[in-house]
């Protein structure tokens, strides 16, 4: 694990109090699903310290990371920018809010893919951007080619135990060029051993390359969503970030950029992104934190132009809503306090904290057949005490009972946010093979509202039927006694003219069409134990509606025999089998 070291706050902050106020402004507002959670959001520092260390090696191997913090003013976004008193502002486009085009596209694509495959994770692309900023400075300022692959390698320090974790080589140097120890690789800084498990093909080229931003972003998102995490839940969010690098300061740094990007970003051309301090190339080994970076306790050894190093300030238990005492002017009169820009509401007037009731929208009883998807998904509406819809409320859907039905993504539970109309729709339900009824329960997370339950039923698949059977050819079937029929016998089952899969069939050697008794002599089959039988059951047609009978053998009886095929649905086909004595030698 990487050693924890101090960080330096930005120049221009007149006092530590101003810096703390700036960080409070960055972290005060949360997107829907993050605000007012029931997981103690205010105690970030305490939770991170209590969070258990990951059982396996962190994604980046506990490697170094960039320690730059966001500017002390928020990116401009209509109605949301707040320039703090005493701090420089003025530019409508903050350079640090610029994300290179290919890098930004990769983050958004990963979010879209995981929204479909694992909707209960609620992964925001801004979280990937925050990690990408801290891990590689957005791929070294977007130093990628047209396919999203880094132009020059981005490698972390050698993980040889000297100031970092000791991780011996796991890839033969294939990714990191080091056949002795591992190094973190690429824009999202995966060590080779973790890439082997989490690597993904994000750009559809058939390869999993940790140096490709599309592959790396999708892999990082997949990891963050692992173990059923819901990233709209603060505790899960913290655990996911700490799994990347189990460091309190790493968590704080990533969260600060996460909040910053949620307030607005803009796209910049590839290769023009802002590079982290001390990173001149975005290439190999150019990282902020090294083995000796904390020798002086983080103090500035220069001329005092920077503040002493600090970790990110802990948020106060409650927001400070008091009015600061304005500084006195030259004549002793108070200087007027600037009027802050009003903060826009993140939701309509009805907020998640006002949720008092969940109501069912649409059908409350759902059904499908085994192996199929449910045509409808459970859906509820959250309303407040006045009956008005509540947006941004978290609703948790859970599958209860003995069933192998799962939500899309093969999970048993998922948390979704209500929309502006207060409704929340569960991910698509996919039925397994187990039939019967089970329950889907919807619960308003952390709210005083009675849960809503849906009854879901999985029915057995209807037995496919056929109204006609036909041979693929009309070739006469002939064999000699004591031998077998050389030509295979294949039939097609159709229903209303369409070939039908899975039609149950039987094959029986009969005496005559008018008197279809089992024939005790003539052609026969072999069962699973190699014994002669003249009836086969449990036969089914394939995806093409066809079935090929096993080899038909003959005994020492010559003559014309009859094979009858019967399909579910009533279709019958009689086939003549001719057996002759061998020609005299």
Tab-separated table of C-alpha atoms in Angstrom, residues 350-358 381-385 388-395 418 443-450:
chain	number	residue	atom	x	y	z
A	350	UNK	CA	-40.620	17.950	-3.307
A	351	UNK	CA	-37.304	16.470	-2.191
A	352	UNK	CA	-36.384	12.891	-1.272
A	353	UNK	CA	-36.573	13.811	2.407
A	354	UNK	CA	-40.311	14.397	1.972
A	355	UNK	CA	-41.091	10.918	0.676
A	356	UNK	CA	-44.018	9.513	2.622
A	357	UNK	CA	-45.631	6.970	0.337
A	358	UNK	CA	-44.903	4.571	-2.490
A	381	UNK	CA	-44.258	6.357	-7.649
A	382	UNK	CA	-42.910	8.296	-4.665
A	383	UNK	CA	-45.097	11.104	-3.310
A	384	UNK	CA	-44.817	13.451	-0.356
A	385	UNK	CA	-47.399	14.168	2.345
A	388	UNK	CA	-46.844	15.628	-4.921
A	389	UNK	CA	-44.227	13.543	-6.803
A	390	UNK	CA	-40.772	13.274	-5.279
A	391	UNK	CA	-37.790	13.289	-7.633
A	392	UNK	CA	-34.371	11.906	-6.780
A	393	UNK	CA	-35.595	9.428	-4.162
A	394	UNK	CA	-33.816	6.074	-3.993
A	395	UNK	CA	-36.029	3.029	-4.439
A	418	UNK	CA	-37.160	8.399	-9.115
A	443	UNK	CA	-38.625	0.045	-0.613
A	444	UNK	CA	-37.951	3.775	-0.264
A	445	UNK	CA	-34.386	3.768	1.033
A	446	UNK	CA	-34.081	5.556	4.360
A	447	UNK	CA	-37.615	6.938	4.277
A	448	UNK	CA	-40.703	6.379	6.377
A	449	UNK	CA	-42.789	4.772	3.666
A	450	UNK	CA	-44.402	1.357	3.584
